Coordinates of C-alpha atoms in Angstrom, one line a residue:
Chain A
X1 CA 26.7 -2.2 12.8
X2 CA 27.0 -2.7 16.5
X3 CA 28.6 0.1 18.5
X4 CA 32.3 -0.4 19.1
X5 CA 32.5 -2.5 22.3
X6 CA 36.0 -1.4 23.0
X7 CA 35.1 2.1 24.3
X8 CA 33.5 1.9 27.8
X9 CA 32.1 5.1 29.1
X10 CA 35.0 5.7 31.5
X11 CA 37.0 7.6 28.9
X12 CA 34.1 9.4 27.3
X13 CA 33.8 13.1 27.9
X14 CA 37.4 13.4 29.2
X15 CA 38.3 15.9 26.5
X16 CA 35.3 18.1 27.1
X17 CA 35.9 18.0 30.9
X18 CA 39.5 18.8 30.3
X19 CA 38.6 21.8 28.1
X20 CA 36.4 23.2 30.8
X21 CA 39.4 23.6 33.1
X22 CA 40.8 27.0 32.4
X23 CA 44.3 26.3 33.9
X24 CA 44.6 23.1 31.9
X25 CA 43.4 24.7 28.6
X26 CA 45.8 27.7 29.0
X27 CA 48.7 25.2 29.6
X28 CA 47.8 23.3 26.5
X29 CA 47.6 26.4 24.4
X30 CA 51.0 27.5 25.9
X31 CA 52.6 24.2 25.0
X32 CA 51.1 24.4 21.5
X33 CA 52.5 27.9 21.1
X34 CA 56.0 26.8 22.3
X35 CA 55.9 23.9 19.9
X36 CA 54.9 26.1 17.0
X37 CA 57.7 28.6 17.8
X38 CA 60.2 25.8 18.1
X39 CA 59.1 24.3 14.7
X40 CA 59.3 27.7 13.0
X41 CA 62.6 28.6 14.7
X42 CA 64.7 29.0 11.5
X43 CA 61.9 31.1 10.0
X44 CA 61.3 33.5 12.9
X45 CA 64.9 34.2 13.8
X46 CA 67.5 35.6 11.4
X47 CA 67.3 37.8 8.4
X48 CA 64.3 36.2 6.7
X49 CA 61.0 37.8 5.7
X50 CA 59.0 36.3 8.6
X51 CA 61.6 37.0 11.2
X52 CA 60.4 38.4 14.5
X53 CA 63.9 38.4 16.0
X54 CA 66.5 39.8 13.6
X55 CA 69.5 37.8 14.9
X56 CA 70.6 34.3 14.2
X57 CA 71.3 32.2 17.3
X58 CA 75.0 31.7 16.5
X59 CA 76.0 35.2 15.2
X60 CA 78.8 36.3 17.4
X61 CA 79.1 40.0 18.0
X62 CA 81.9 40.7 20.4
X63 CA 81.1 44.4 20.4
X64 CA 77.8 43.7 22.2
X65 CA 78.9 41.2 24.8
X66 CA 76.6 40.8 27.8
X67 CA 74.4 43.8 26.9
X68 CA 71.2 44.0 29.0
X69 CA 67.7 43.7 27.5
X70 CA 67.1 46.6 25.1
X71 CA 65.0 47.7 22.2
X72 CA 67.5 45.9 19.9
X73 CA 68.1 42.7 21.9
X74 CA 64.9 42.1 23.7
X75 CA 66.3 39.7 26.2
X76 CA 69.9 40.9 26.1
X77 CA 73.0 39.1 24.8
X78 CA 75.3 36.4 26.1
X79 CA 79.0 36.3 26.7
X80 CA 79.8 36.2 23.0
X81 CA 77.3 38.8 22.1
X82 CA 74.7 36.3 20.7
X83 CA 71.0 37.3 21.0
X84 CA 69.5 35.5 24.0
X85 CA 65.9 35.4 22.7
X86 CA 67.0 33.9 19.4
X87 CA 69.1 31.3 21.2
X88 CA 66.2 30.5 23.6
X89 CA 63.8 29.9 20.6
X90 CA 66.3 27.4 19.2
X91 CA 66.8 25.9 22.6
X92 CA 63.1 25.1 22.8
X93 CA 63.7 22.7 19.8
X94 CA 66.2 20.7 21.8
X95 CA 64.1 20.6 25.0
X96 CA 60.9 19.7 23.3
X97 CA 62.5 17.1 21.0
X98 CA 64.2 15.3 23.9
X99 CA 61.1 15.6 26.1
X100 CA 58.7 14.3 23.6
X101 CA 60.9 11.6 22.0
X102 CA 62.1 10.2 25.4
X103 CA 58.5 10.1 26.6
X104 CA 57.4 8.3 23.4
X105 CA 60.1 5.7 23.8
X106 CA 59.2 5.1 27.5
X107 CA 55.6 5.0 26.5
X108 CA 56.2 2.2 24.0
X109 CA 58.5 0.2 26.4
X110 CA 56.3 0.8 29.4
X111 CA 53.1 -0.2 27.6
X112 CA 54.7 -3.4 26.2
X113 CA 56.0 -4.5 29.6
X114 CA 52.9 -3.3 31.5
X115 CA 50.6 -5.1 29.1
X116 CA 52.5 -8.3 29.2
X117 CA 52.7 -8.3 33.0
X118 CA 49.0 -7.3 33.5
X119 CA 47.6 -9.6 30.9
X120 CA 49.5 -12.8 31.5
X121 CA 50.3 -12.4 35.2
X122 CA 52.2 -15.3 36.9
X123 CA 55.8 -15.7 36.0
X124 CA 55.9 -13.0 33.4
X125 CA 54.4 -10.5 35.8
X126 CA 56.9 -11.6 38.5
X127 CA 59.9 -11.1 36.1
X128 CA 58.7 -7.7 34.9
X129 CA 58.0 -6.6 38.4
X130 CA 61.6 -7.5 39.4
X131 CA 62.9 -5.7 36.3
X132 CA 61.0 -2.5 37.3
X133 CA 62.3 -2.8 40.9
X134 CA 65.8 -3.2 39.4
X135 CA 65.6 -0.1 37.2
X136 CA 64.1 2.0 40.1
X137 CA 67.2 1.1 42.2
X138 CA 69.4 3.3 40.1
X139 CA 69.3 7.0 40.9
X140 CA 67.8 8.3 37.6
X141 CA 70.2 11.2 37.0
X142 CA 73.3 9.1 37.8
X143 CA 72.2 6.3 35.4
X144 CA 71.5 8.7 32.6
X145 CA 74.7 10.6 33.2
X146 CA 76.7 7.4 33.1
X147 CA 75.0 6.2 29.9
X148 CA 75.4 9.6 28.2
X149 CA 79.0 10.0 29.3
X150 CA 80.0 6.4 28.3
X151 CA 78.4 6.6 24.8
X152 CA 79.3 10.3 23.9
X153 CA 76.6 12.9 24.4
X154 CA 74.3 13.7 21.4
X155 CA 70.7 14.4 20.9
X156 CA 70.0 10.7 20.1
X157 CA 72.0 9.3 23.1
X158 CA 70.1 11.6 25.4
X159 CA 66.7 10.7 24.0
X160 CA 67.4 7.0 24.1
X161 CA 69.1 7.0 27.5
X162 CA 66.1 8.9 29.0
X163 CA 63.6 6.7 27.3
X164 CA 65.3 3.5 28.3
X165 CA 65.4 4.5 32.0
X166 CA 62.0 6.2 32.6
X167 CA 59.4 3.7 31.4
X168 CA 58.7 2.2 34.9
X169 CA 55.8 4.5 35.8
X170 CA 54.1 3.9 32.5
X171 CA 54.6 0.2 32.9
X172 CA 53.0 0.3 36.3
X173 CA 50.0 2.3 35.1
X174 CA 49.4 0.0 32.1
X175 CA 49.8 -3.1 34.3
X176 CA 47.3 -1.9 36.8
X177 CA 44.8 -1.0 34.1
X178 CA 45.3 -4.4 32.4
X179 CA 44.7 -6.2 35.7
X180 CA 41.4 -4.4 36.0
X181 CA 40.3 -4.4 32.3
X182 CA 41.0 -8.1 31.5
X183 CA 38.2 -9.1 33.9
X184 CA 35.7 -6.6 32.4
X185 CA 32.8 -7.9 30.4
X186 CA 33.9 -6.6 27.0
X187 CA 37.3 -8.4 27.4
X188 CA 35.6 -11.6 28.5
X189 CA 33.2 -11.3 25.6
X190 CA 36.0 -10.9 23.1
X191 CA 37.8 -13.9 24.5
X192 CA 34.6 -16.0 24.4
X193 CA 34.2 -14.8 20.8
X194 CA 37.5 -16.5 19.9
X195 CA 39.8 -13.4 19.7
X196 CA 43.5 -14.2 20.2
X197 CA 45.7 -12.8 22.9
X198 CA 47.3 -10.3 20.6
X199 CA 44.0 -9.0 19.3
X200 CA 42.6 -8.7 22.8
X201 CA 45.7 -6.8 24.0
X202 CA 46.1 -4.4 21.1
X203 CA 42.5 -3.9 20.0
X204 CA 40.5 -4.1 23.2
X205 CA 42.6 -3.5 26.2
X206 CA 45.3 -1.1 25.1
X207 CA 43.1 1.6 23.8
X208 CA 41.2 1.7 27.1
X209 CA 44.4 1.6 29.2
X210 CA 45.9 4.6 27.3
X211 CA 43.9 7.4 28.9
X212 CA 45.5 7.1 32.4
X213 CA 48.8 6.5 30.8
X214 CA 48.5 9.9 29.1
X215 CA 48.5 11.5 32.5
X216 CA 51.8 9.7 33.3
X217 CA 53.2 10.6 29.9
X218 CA 52.4 14.3 30.4
X219 CA 54.3 14.3 33.7
X220 CA 57.0 12.3 32.0
X221 CA 57.6 15.0 29.3
X222 CA 57.9 17.6 32.1
X223 CA 60.4 15.4 34.0
X224 CA 62.4 14.6 30.8
X225 CA 62.8 18.3 30.1
X226 CA 64.1 19.0 33.6
X227 CA 66.6 16.1 33.2
X228 CA 67.6 17.2 29.7
X229 CA 68.3 20.8 31.0
X230 CA 70.1 19.4 34.0
X231 CA 72.4 17.3 31.7
X232 CA 73.0 20.4 29.5
X233 CA 73.7 22.5 32.7
X234 CA 76.2 19.9 33.9
X235 CA 77.9 19.8 30.5
X236 CA 76.6 16.5 29.3
X237 CA 73.8 17.7 27.1
X238 CA 73.6 18.2 23.3
X239 CA 77.2 19.4 22.6
X240 CA 78.0 23.0 22.2
X241 CA 77.5 25.3 20.3
X242 CA 73.9 24.0 20.0
X243 CA 71.8 26.3 22.1
X244 CA 70.2 24.6 25.0
X245 CA 68.4 26.2 28.0
X246 CA 70.5 24.3 30.4
X247 CA 73.8 25.3 28.8
X248 CA 72.7 28.9 28.8
X249 CA 72.2 28.7 32.6
X250 CA 75.6 27.2 33.0
X251 CA 77.1 30.2 31.2
X252 CA 75.1 32.5 33.4
X253 CA 76.8 31.0 36.5
X254 CA 80.1 32.7 35.5
X255 CA 78.4 36.1 35.1
X256 CA 76.0 35.8 38.1
X257 CA 77.1 39.2 39.5
X258 CA 76.1 41.4 36.5
X259 CA 74.2 39.6 33.8
X260 CA 71.0 38.8 35.6
X261 CA 69.1 38.3 32.3
X262 CA 71.3 35.3 31.5
X263 CA 70.1 33.4 34.6
X264 CA 66.5 34.6 34.6
X265 CA 65.1 34.1 31.1
X266 CA 66.4 30.6 30.2
X267 CA 65.4 29.3 33.7
X268 CA 61.9 30.9 33.2
X269 CA 61.7 29.1 29.9
X270 CA 62.4 25.7 31.5
X271 CA 60.1 26.4 34.4
X272 CA 57.1 27.6 32.4
X273 CA 57.4 24.7 29.9
X274 CA 57.8 22.1 32.7
X275 CA 54.9 23.5 34.7
X276 CA 52.7 23.7 31.6
X277 CA 53.2 19.9 30.9
X278 CA 52.6 19.2 34.6
X279 CA 49.4 21.2 34.6
X280 CA 48.2 19.4 31.5
X281 CA 48.9 16.1 33.2
X282 CA 47.0 17.3 36.3
X283 CA 44.1 18.4 34.2
X284 CA 43.9 15.1 32.5
X285 CA 44.0 13.3 35.8
X286 CA 41.1 15.3 37.1
X287 CA 39.1 15.0 33.9
X288 CA 39.5 11.2 34.1
X289 CA 38.1 11.2 37.6
X290 CA 34.6 12.9 37.4
X291 CA 34.2 12.8 41.2
X292 CA 36.6 15.7 41.6
Chain B
X1 CA 54.5 -11.7 58.8
X2 CA 57.5 -14.0 58.7
X3 CA 56.6 -15.2 55.2
X4 CA 56.3 -11.6 54.1
X5 CA 59.7 -10.8 55.6
X6 CA 61.5 -13.7 54.0
X7 CA 59.9 -13.1 50.6
X8 CA 60.8 -9.4 50.7
X9 CA 64.4 -10.2 51.6
X10 CA 64.6 -12.9 49.0
X11 CA 63.4 -10.4 46.3
X12 CA 66.0 -7.9 47.6
X13 CA 68.8 -10.5 47.0
X14 CA 67.5 -11.2 43.5
X15 CA 67.5 -7.5 42.8
X16 CA 71.0 -7.1 44.2
X17 CA 72.3 -9.7 41.7
X18 CA 70.2 -7.9 39.0
X19 CA 72.0 -4.7 39.9
X20 CA 75.4 -6.2 39.5
X21 CA 74.5 -7.9 36.2
X22 CA 73.0 -4.7 34.8
X23 CA 76.1 -2.7 35.7
X24 CA 78.4 -5.4 34.3
X25 CA 76.5 -5.5 31.0
X26 CA 76.6 -1.6 30.9
X27 CA 80.4 -1.7 31.2
X28 CA 80.7 -4.3 28.4
X29 CA 78.3 -2.4 26.1
X30 CA 80.8 0.5 26.0
X31 CA 82.7 0.4 22.7
X32 CA 86.4 -0.3 23.2
X33 CA 88.1 -2.2 26.0
X34 CA 89.6 -0.6 29.1
X35 CA 93.2 -1.7 28.3
X36 CA 93.3 -0.1 24.9
X37 CA 91.7 3.0 26.5
X38 CA 94.5 3.2 29.1
X39 CA 97.0 2.7 26.3
X40 CA 95.5 5.5 24.3
X41 CA 95.7 7.8 27.3
X42 CA 99.5 7.2 27.7
X43 CA 100.2 7.5 24.0
X44 CA 99.4 5.1 21.2
X45 CA 102.8 3.5 20.9
X46 CA 104.0 3.6 24.5
X47 CA 103.0 0.0 25.2
X48 CA 103.8 -3.0 23.1
X49 CA 101.2 -5.6 22.1
X50 CA 102.8 -8.2 24.5
X51 CA 102.5 -5.8 27.4
X52 CA 98.9 -5.1 26.6
X53 CA 98.2 -8.8 26.5
X54 CA 99.9 -9.2 29.9
X55 CA 97.8 -6.5 31.4
X56 CA 94.6 -8.1 30.0
X57 CA 95.7 -11.5 31.4
X58 CA 96.4 -10.0 34.9
X59 CA 93.0 -8.4 35.1
X60 CA 91.2 -11.6 33.8
X61 CA 90.1 -9.7 30.7
X62 CA 91.0 -12.7 28.4
X63 CA 88.6 -15.1 30.2
X64 CA 85.0 -15.8 29.2
X65 CA 82.5 -13.1 30.3
X66 CA 80.8 -15.3 32.9
X67 CA 84.2 -15.8 34.7
X68 CA 84.9 -12.0 34.4
X69 CA 81.6 -11.4 36.1
X70 CA 82.5 -13.8 38.9
X71 CA 85.8 -11.9 39.5
X72 CA 84.0 -8.6 39.4
X73 CA 81.2 -9.8 41.7
X74 CA 83.8 -11.0 44.2
X75 CA 85.3 -7.5 44.2
X76 CA 81.9 -5.9 44.7
X77 CA 81.0 -8.2 47.6
X78 CA 84.2 -7.3 49.4
X79 CA 83.6 -3.6 48.5
X80 CA 86.8 -3.6 46.5
X81 CA 86.3 -1.5 43.4
X82 CA 90.0 -1.1 42.8
X83 CA 92.1 2.1 43.0
X84 CA 90.9 5.4 41.5
X85 CA 92.5 6.3 38.2
X86 CA 93.0 9.9 39.5
X87 CA 95.1 9.4 42.6
X88 CA 95.5 5.7 43.2
X89 CA 93.4 5.8 46.4
X90 CA 91.0 2.9 46.7
X91 CA 87.6 3.9 45.4
X92 CA 85.7 2.7 48.5
X93 CA 87.9 5.0 50.6
X94 CA 87.2 8.0 48.4
X95 CA 83.5 7.3 48.7
X96 CA 83.7 6.8 52.4
X97 CA 85.4 10.1 52.9
X98 CA 82.6 12.0 51.1
X99 CA 79.5 10.1 51.9
X100 CA 79.0 11.7 55.4
X101 CA 79.0 15.2 53.8
X102 CA 76.2 14.1 51.4
X103 CA 74.2 12.4 54.2
X104 CA 74.5 15.5 56.4
X105 CA 73.1 17.7 53.7
X106 CA 70.3 15.4 52.7
X107 CA 69.3 14.4 56.2
X108 CA 68.8 18.0 57.2
X109 CA 66.8 18.9 54.1
X110 CA 64.7 15.7 54.2
X111 CA 63.8 16.5 57.8
X112 CA 62.9 20.1 56.9
X113 CA 60.9 19.0 53.9
X114 CA 58.9 16.5 56.0
X115 CA 58.3 19.0 58.8
X116 CA 57.0 21.7 56.4
X117 CA 55.6 19.5 53.6
X118 CA 53.5 17.0 55.6
X119 CA 51.4 19.7 57.3
X120 CA 51.0 21.5 54.0
X121 CA 49.6 18.3 52.5
X122 CA 47.2 17.7 55.5
X123 CA 45.9 21.3 55.4
X124 CA 45.6 21.0 51.6
X125 CA 43.4 17.9 52.0
X126 CA 41.4 19.5 54.8
X127 CA 40.7 22.6 52.8
X128 CA 40.0 20.8 49.6
X129 CA 36.4 22.0 49.2
X130 CA 37.5 25.6 49.6
X131 CA 40.8 25.9 47.7
X132 CA 41.8 22.4 46.7
X133 CA 42.9 23.1 43.2
X134 CA 44.9 26.2 44.4
X135 CA 47.0 24.1 46.8
X136 CA 47.4 21.4 44.1
X137 CA 48.7 24.1 41.7
X138 CA 51.1 25.4 44.4
X139 CA 52.5 21.9 44.8
X140 CA 52.9 21.5 41.1
X141 CA 54.6 24.9 41.0
X142 CA 57.2 23.8 43.5
X143 CA 57.5 20.5 41.8
X144 CA 58.3 22.1 38.4
X145 CA 61.2 24.3 39.7
X146 CA 64.5 23.2 38.2
X147 CA 66.9 22.7 41.1
X148 CA 69.9 24.3 39.4
X149 CA 67.9 27.4 38.5
X150 CA 66.7 27.8 42.1
X151 CA 70.3 27.4 43.2
X152 CA 71.5 30.1 40.8
X153 CA 68.8 32.6 41.9
X154 CA 69.4 31.9 45.6
X155 CA 73.2 32.4 45.0
X156 CA 72.6 35.7 43.2
X157 CA 70.2 37.0 45.8
X158 CA 71.9 35.9 49.0
X159 CA 75.6 35.7 48.1
X160 CA 76.2 38.1 45.2
X161 CA 73.8 40.9 45.7
X162 CA 73.8 40.9 49.5
X163 CA 76.7 38.7 50.6
X164 CA 74.8 37.4 53.6
X165 CA 75.8 33.9 52.9
X166 CA 78.9 32.2 51.4
X167 CA 78.7 31.6 47.7
X168 CA 80.0 28.0 47.8
X169 CA 82.3 25.5 49.5
X170 CA 81.9 23.7 52.8
X171 CA 84.1 26.1 54.9
X172 CA 85.6 29.5 54.6
X173 CA 89.3 30.0 53.6
X174 CA 90.2 31.0 57.1
X175 CA 88.4 28.1 58.7
X176 CA 91.4 26.6 60.4
X177 CA 92.1 30.0 62.2
X178 CA 88.6 30.1 63.7
X179 CA 87.6 29.2 67.3
X180 CA 85.7 26.0 67.7
X181 CA 82.4 27.8 68.1
X182 CA 83.0 30.0 65.1
X183 CA 83.9 26.9 63.1
X184 CA 80.4 25.4 63.7
X185 CA 78.8 28.7 62.8
X186 CA 80.9 28.8 59.6
X187 CA 79.8 25.3 58.6
X188 CA 76.2 26.1 59.3
X189 CA 76.3 29.2 57.2
X190 CA 77.8 27.2 54.3
X191 CA 75.0 24.7 54.6
X192 CA 72.1 27.1 54.3
X193 CA 71.8 27.6 50.6
X194 CA 72.3 23.9 49.6
X195 CA 69.9 22.8 52.2
X196 CA 67.2 25.3 51.1
X197 CA 67.7 24.3 47.5
X198 CA 67.3 20.6 48.3
X199 CA 64.4 21.2 50.6
X200 CA 62.4 23.1 48.0
X201 CA 62.8 20.1 45.7
X202 CA 61.6 17.6 48.3
X203 CA 58.8 19.7 49.8
X204 CA 56.3 19.2 47.0
X205 CA 56.8 15.5 47.1
X206 CA 56.0 15.3 50.8
X207 CA 53.0 17.6 50.4
X208 CA 51.5 15.8 47.5
X209 CA 52.0 12.4 49.0
X210 CA 50.6 13.2 52.4
X211 CA 47.6 15.1 50.8
X212 CA 46.8 12.1 48.6
X213 CA 47.1 9.8 51.6
X214 CA 44.8 11.8 53.8
X215 CA 42.3 12.2 51.0
X216 CA 42.2 8.4 50.5
X217 CA 41.7 7.7 54.2
X218 CA 39.0 10.4 54.5
X219 CA 36.9 8.5 51.8
X220 CA 36.9 5.3 53.8
X221 CA 33.9 3.8 55.5
X222 CA 35.1 4.2 59.1
X223 CA 35.6 7.9 58.6
X224 CA 32.1 8.3 57.0
X225 CA 30.7 6.3 60.0
X226 CA 32.5 8.6 62.5
X227 CA 31.2 11.6 60.7
X228 CA 27.6 10.2 60.8
X229 CA 28.0 9.7 64.5
X230 CA 28.7 13.4 64.8
X231 CA 32.4 13.5 65.4
X232 CA 33.6 17.1 64.9
X233 CA 35.5 17.7 61.6
X234 CA 38.7 18.8 63.3
X235 CA 38.9 15.7 65.5
X236 CA 37.9 13.5 62.6
X237 CA 40.9 14.7 60.6
X238 CA 43.5 15.0 63.3
X239 CA 42.6 12.0 65.5
X240 CA 40.7 9.5 63.3
X241 CA 42.2 10.0 59.8
X242 CA 45.7 11.1 60.4
X243 CA 46.9 8.0 62.3
X244 CA 46.2 5.8 59.3
X245 CA 47.1 8.4 56.7
X246 CA 50.6 8.9 57.9
X247 CA 51.6 5.2 57.7
X248 CA 52.1 5.2 53.9
X249 CA 54.6 8.1 54.4
X250 CA 57.1 5.5 55.7
X251 CA 57.4 4.3 52.1
X252 CA 58.0 7.8 50.9
X253 CA 61.2 8.0 53.0
X254 CA 62.4 4.9 51.1
X255 CA 61.3 6.2 47.7
X256 CA 63.1 9.6 48.1
X257 CA 66.6 8.1 48.4
X258 CA 67.3 7.9 44.7
X259 CA 65.8 11.4 44.2
X260 CA 68.0 12.7 47.0
X261 CA 71.1 11.2 45.3
X262 CA 70.2 12.7 41.9
X263 CA 69.5 16.1 43.5
X264 CA 72.9 15.9 45.3
X265 CA 74.7 15.6 42.0
X266 CA 73.4 19.0 40.9
X267 CA 73.4 20.8 44.3
X268 CA 76.9 19.6 45.2
X269 CA 78.2 20.5 41.8
X270 CA 76.8 24.1 42.1
X271 CA 77.8 24.7 45.7
X272 CA 81.0 22.8 45.5
X273 CA 80.0 20.6 48.4
X274 CA 82.5 17.8 48.8
X275 CA 80.1 14.9 48.7
X276 CA 79.5 11.8 46.5
X277 CA 77.4 13.8 44.0
X278 CA 80.3 16.1 43.2
X279 CA 82.7 13.1 43.2
X280 CA 80.5 11.4 40.6
X281 CA 80.5 14.4 38.3
X282 CA 84.3 14.8 38.7
X283 CA 84.8 11.1 38.0
X284 CA 82.8 11.2 34.9
X285 CA 84.6 14.3 33.6
X286 CA 88.0 12.7 34.2
X287 CA 86.9 9.3 32.9
X288 CA 87.7 7.7 36.3
X289 CA 85.7 4.6 35.5
X290 CA 86.5 2.6 38.7
X291 CA 85.0 5.5 40.8
X292 CA 82.0 5.9 38.5
X293 CA 81.3 2.1 38.8
X294 CA 81.9 2.0 42.5
X295 CA 79.5 5.0 43.1
X296 CA 76.9 3.4 40.8
X297 CA 77.0 0.2 42.8
X298 CA 77.0 1.9 46.2
X299 CA 74.1 4.3 45.3
X300 CA 72.0 1.5 43.8
X301 CA 72.6 -0.7 46.9
X302 CA 71.7 2.3 49.2
X303 CA 68.5 2.8 47.2
X304 CA 67.7 -0.9 47.5
X305 CA 68.3 -1.0 51.2
X306 CA 66.2 2.1 51.8
X307 CA 63.3 0.6 49.9
X308 CA 63.5 -2.7 51.7
X309 CA 63.9 -1.0 55.0
X310 CA 60.9 1.2 54.3
X311 CA 58.8 -1.9 53.3
X312 CA 59.7 -3.7 56.4
X313 CA 59.0 -0.7 58.7
X314 CA 55.7 -0.4 56.8
X315 CA 54.9 -4.0 57.5
X316 CA 55.5 -3.5 61.2
X317 CA 53.4 -0.3 61.3
X318 CA 50.4 -1.6 59.3
X319 CA 48.5 -4.3 61.2
X320 CA 46.9 -5.6 58.0
X321 CA 50.3 -6.9 56.9
X322 CA 51.7 -7.5 60.4
X323 CA 48.9 -9.8 61.4
X324 CA 48.0 -11.7 58.3
X325 CA 51.1 -11.7 56.1
X326 CA 49.3 -12.1 52.8
X327 CA 50.0 -8.7 51.5
X328 CA 51.7 -8.5 48.1
X329 CA 55.3 -7.7 48.3
X330 CA 55.7 -6.5 44.8

């Protein structure tokens, strides 16, 4: 067997270089931890055997409204006496689901358009470039707000609206990579060997173009989480009573004077998750560029 | 140069029509037509079928889609988005009243972000060998701060705990009783927190962009040649590299406009600043679709104009484009 011609050395060793960066590795572990907690949210909160937090996110306890962090409620309670930590753990599910799903959608759309534009060039490239320019003309948050508001907010609407509007940077990355890769020897060789366009695009070029796109996707998850929590904050997120980090901050606005924990902890959750994804993206970017 | 200009402008016109078509499609993708929606608002049986048909006819809603688009486009081109559902005032007038407030807020914070962010980026690039990844992490830190969280923390610290600055609004309640000098002071005080919030959001963008730009120029042959000739590192950076490194920043001013508008929505909502961002949120909450559409068109066209303007300025500033004209406009 000949070695697989579709993996040029550029992407080799990226993973090991990435792991050697402490900041990037810590960020990746942090994101893995948050994902694990989010997945296990129904198990670790509530009365069950594995529970770490002995309160369900939606148990209202009007006797303990707005209590500050204590031995019982580690991060305090909200305006209805619900445990803040329990709600934050469940809020992670919404933020991560939206962030990852929206980025996946934009990755698929962006790769498709970017691949077509970069591989074929000419008229197709011109039309896709105009389409990208068009999408970039709409202020992102306004467009997403309009779509979400017109089609009733739900987890699905938000994921799809974000995915449909944020694929442009992925498309540009893939297009750039394709312009470069299609002239490389292995691509020319595949073409000379009689491989069809579809095979060259999907088997030879796309796998090699994906590494730089991962950088963009990582930043994309971070941005999608910020936008999701902004939407929830503005009242256009996943509808109440679902616990979302953004909606918790919106509640905190009314109690800004006394309930400091309501404003601090959910914001910290958004900030730390977003910066972890950004640092992972930055780590990948530097690992891909051995000069640095 | 001329061919570049005409091509760029021709693309802009294509994009403008693209914008109008995209918005038109978005309106028509929404389930339910506007007339039934109005009827539902005023009670299901308040309007007879004949009346509804008459309203549809008067607003051309019974014509083919392509003709409806023509009518709508004519309105857009004459800046006529119809009256607001809320108070009957023409949409364009409502936007015009609030746009200066938004521009004031954003111009000040953009300027501040540039004045602080660009030197941060340059020093970040200059000190790369020493603490490069540290400055990169600082920029990412700033970049990852959610605007509304920053606003809440600033409000709590400066307005609730210490009451040094007003919590929200554009003026105090007793504004009309103040002397002219005190009025200016009052307005400035109300601007501080929104401006700081917006600036923090923009700062990282300027710092990252200018750092990347300086780093790219430093790697070029003419800088390496200058270093080989023995030019001092300081003068290499500030005199040789900077001139060329700052030209791409022109495009950044064009690119930030959509981010500024998105940021305004959040900041104006939190600080109750009476600009177009707050108007947008209120219009969406009250289902005032003429205003929502008008604002969508106006902000998209503003973004397009900023990006075209930045590209043209860039073409004038960069001799490679100014002199040969073969640069790619896409």
